[in-house]
Amino acid sequence: MSLTLLVIFVILFLLGVPLAVSLGVGVIGTMLIYDIPLNLLPQMMLSSMNSFLLVAVPLFVLAGSVMAGGGISDRIFSAAQVLFGRYRGGLGHVNIVASAVFGGISGSSVADVVSLGKIEIKAMTDRKYPRAYAAATTMATSTLSSVIPPSILIIIAASTAGVSVGAALAGGLGPAAVLIVVLMVVNYIVSVRKNYGEVTRTRFKRGLGVVLASIPALGGPVVILVGMFGGAFTPTEAAAIAVFYSLLVGAFVYRDMKWRDMPKMIVDAGLTSGTILFIAMVANVATYIFTIDGLPARVSDWVLSMTTSPIIVMLLMGLILVFIGTVMDIVAAILLTIPVLMPAALAAGVDPIHFVVFLVASLSIGLVTPPVGVALFATSYVSKLPMEVIVRAAVPHYTVMFVALAILAVFPELITWPAELLTDR
Amino acid sequence: DEEQPEGEGEVESQTLRMAIGDPAASSVGVTADHFAEEVAERTGGSIEIETHPDGTLFGGDQNAAVNLLGNGTLDCTIISTSVYASFDARMNAMSLPYLFDDEEQFTEYLQGEPGQELLDSLESEGIKGIQMLTRTPRHITNSVRPIEEPSDLDGITIRVPQNELWVNFFGSLGANPTPMDFTEVYTALQTGTIDAQENPLEVPVNNRFFEVQDYLSLTEHIRDGYVLGCNQDLWESLEAEQQEAMTEAAENTFEFRIEDDQRDVEETLASLEEEGVNVNELTSEAKQEFQDAAEEVYPQFSSLVGEEFFETTLEYVGR
Amino acid sequence: MSEGNTPYSTPGGSPVERFAEGTAAHTVPQGESPERLGWIWKIVNALLFLGVTVMLLSVGAQVLTRYLGVSLTWTEELTRLVFQSMMFLGMAAGFRTVAHPRVALLVARGPTWVKKASAHVYAVVGAAFFIVLMGMAWRLVMQQINSGESTPSLGVNMYLISIVLLGSAALALLAHIQTVYFSKEMRRAIEEGEITA
Ligand code: NA
Ligand code: NA
């Protein structure tokens, strides 16, 4: 069943049919062949979008447009250029840090790409980074949003696995730190070797002005972080707050905001999100087929037949999870793989918190990996570059992210240490 | 070739998919597995039930599960009566706050005429309701103070399902009932966006809410049940003996569930107290106060349940 | 946004950009006859505008009223219902500009006949998917009318949301036909595989 689905899917997308349609026709074909009621199709599409969490996607898209239209992002990245522009790859580093901060808020790789990504790519290309490299950096850094607390995905994974949510959230700091380090190293090396990005020095007085002007813009994340950790609103609600704050600053502080642009921004937010989430709608139906086919169970049996060394088991699982992350909706993937893969991991002696956090990190890397990463689509969408161009530019990023995964597989302390430090586990 | 005469020789075994929304280790998961074992045994293996937990067969959307069950995409499910309330308002009746005097009355209600009427009502949706199942009552957890009497709820921001029963009841007690997606509840409790949540005991336990909640008050304020149901057409396609075996297996599961829940609750409470959670029960006077407060808002629920069944239910419990 | 330094630019930017520029008051690209049934897409845009605005205000109201201690209790449900509807409409509108992600590697490198054929494959496969979806969504609407499924807080009949899905499938079908067979520009874009997103 799973094989039929995947074969139809691959043939169609190689013929240039949109990926979501290819997957959808793969699903329909499989249902017809194996006599599964087609009623499933509209019902699962409806239930995939019956989610308050996903509401953050259009709202963050809108926040991104308002920040761009209201002159907020310009000021942030001008200030960043003043502060970091003297270093090779400075804006690339800013891109990474921005995702750690904003992405940490949105908790969603896709939201990170569609809101911040557009701004980041523009800022980087304006300062003479190739568009493909800017897109690749933006895409790779979106993985941070899935692991930096508060990560909704880690909460779901920890509760599904029955481990401490607090410890797992804290454990997410491990992969976040490792990813930040390796991505910064890659950015530095690539920028230096290929001479990417403008190196500029600004005179102190002018620079001070630019930095001061960016303070209201930088107030956004501060307001959101304080409000969120202070309990005024939840991570999803933060998306709406981000829109309101950006509107206020853009309209009344910088006065760059043109109200007549608003309708277009609002319509685009709906259009962009619906287009990006189409794959999630169809993936929900595909999940049904993978489930009744027992695909995850077969994968797990196969893993344990290969080895029982915890390190090798984790390395293998990392590969499997990255693959699953590319073809399946991430929440569905969490729900499906934990019950099936976790017993195998525990049997091999892996720490449960280590497993849960590692699982989310692997799946989030799957989101940016071809052929079907949702965050990869989103990057392609906002950068208006073909996926293969981004993928080629991101080869160094993929390489180090896989190295990072391997490091996280081999050194459980990277995850269990912050978990123990920050909770009384 | 002629088909093999039925009843003689090997009857082909049939596999039914049972979809549930909770994890395999949850009380519904255990219940589903028990039912599966009973059915296998009582049908001599002619019906095998395969449990699919975590809502993976209906995208985690329980309303979708009801539709899929009705149109035959899913074979069987165990789904809460509060989900069915979106399809038939009468299912709301058992969730009137402080409706039942005790566990026994609740059990009788489900097993008795009202429960049967609810099961029969599912036929119009293409569902054969085989058996009502109990669920443990809902309690309040919070991080402010123990809830010992109604006035303790004053000013407490509590996450509730989006249903008038909860909203009006908690609102009338001076609390601030607020809707929130379940996946955000842990973080919201942690950061203080909300003070409290209310659910059957196993929910805060399985979702680790006690990492961020100090008080558990055994308020038993609202109850709901579960419906063990299968697709109607599928049910009718079964042999009479198979139907009988499934019915008996379901009745057995009803008893199993009550025992299993009781054992679970005792163990859970003991371990929570050990972990330092402040657990309090309501005194009988306090319970009476809650009950009186609840009855004051009952008139608001008549249309929510449907007048006729509302009266039937109140009469049945003697209110 | 400048695309001049990449080999993937087309004169005047990608159709997505051209579309985006003309969303508020849809403009006709030069050299094209006016889009047939353009009024339908104007309605879709108006609905998207309305829906996203409602979501934003509803989430805002949820935060504000909870903070004030007088929570509105229907905001979460309203937001979710509108979100569901908007995502289906947005998905359909994405086909109007051929904005859905594709792997156009083989098509873009292939000989002319492959490019020509790929546009028909695109249309036929897409149409097949949305026709099946329409049929099944119709059955779901009927089932939901019969079962009376409604939402717990606002009492909205759920078949209304399924009708949005049904309508969106029809719109996506229309968009396939329009882009492949009635717009030279979009047709070329599909054949060249230039708008993979
Ligand atoms: Na996060
Ligand atoms: Na980034």
Short mmCIF file of C-alpha atoms and ligand atoms in Angstrom, two decimals, chain A residues 77 91-100 102-103 112-113 116-117 120-121 124 134-145 183, ligand 2:
data_model
loop_
_atom_site.label_atom_id
_atom_site.label_comp_id
_atom_site.label_asym_id
_atom_site.label_seq_id
_atom_site.Cartn_x
_atom_site.Cartn_y
_atom_site.Cartn_z
CA PHE A 77 18.56 44.86 9.22
CA LEU A 91 23.98 39.20 8.03
CA GLY A 92 24.03 35.43 7.73
CA HIS A 93 24.69 35.28 11.47
CA VAL A 94 21.87 37.75 12.03
CA ASN A 95 19.59 35.46 10.04
CA ILE A 96 20.49 32.60 12.39
CA VAL A 97 19.97 34.60 15.56
CA ALA A 98 16.73 36.06 14.22
CA SER A 99 15.29 32.58 13.76
CA ALA A 100 16.43 31.57 17.22
CA PHE A 102 11.48 34.93 16.41
CA GLY A 103 11.27 31.26 15.51
CA ASP A 112 9.46 31.25 10.64
CA VAL A 113 10.17 31.01 6.92
CA LEU A 116 10.84 36.38 8.90
CA GLY A 117 12.24 34.57 5.87
CA GLU A 120 15.84 37.99 5.82
CA ILE A 121 16.19 37.07 2.17
CA MET A 124 20.71 39.56 2.56
CA ALA A 134 20.13 33.75 1.46
CA ALA A 135 17.25 31.32 0.87
CA ALA A 136 19.35 28.34 1.91
CA THR A 137 20.39 30.05 5.14
CA THR A 138 16.82 31.07 5.88
CA MET A 139 15.56 27.57 5.29
CA ALA A 140 18.25 25.85 7.37
CA THR A 141 17.76 28.20 10.31
CA SER A 142 14.02 27.51 10.38
CA THR A 143 14.82 24.15 12.02
CA LEU A 144 15.66 26.16 15.15
CA SER A 145 12.01 27.13 15.63
CA LEU A 183 25.13 26.91 11.07
NA NA D 2 16.42 32.54 9.66
#
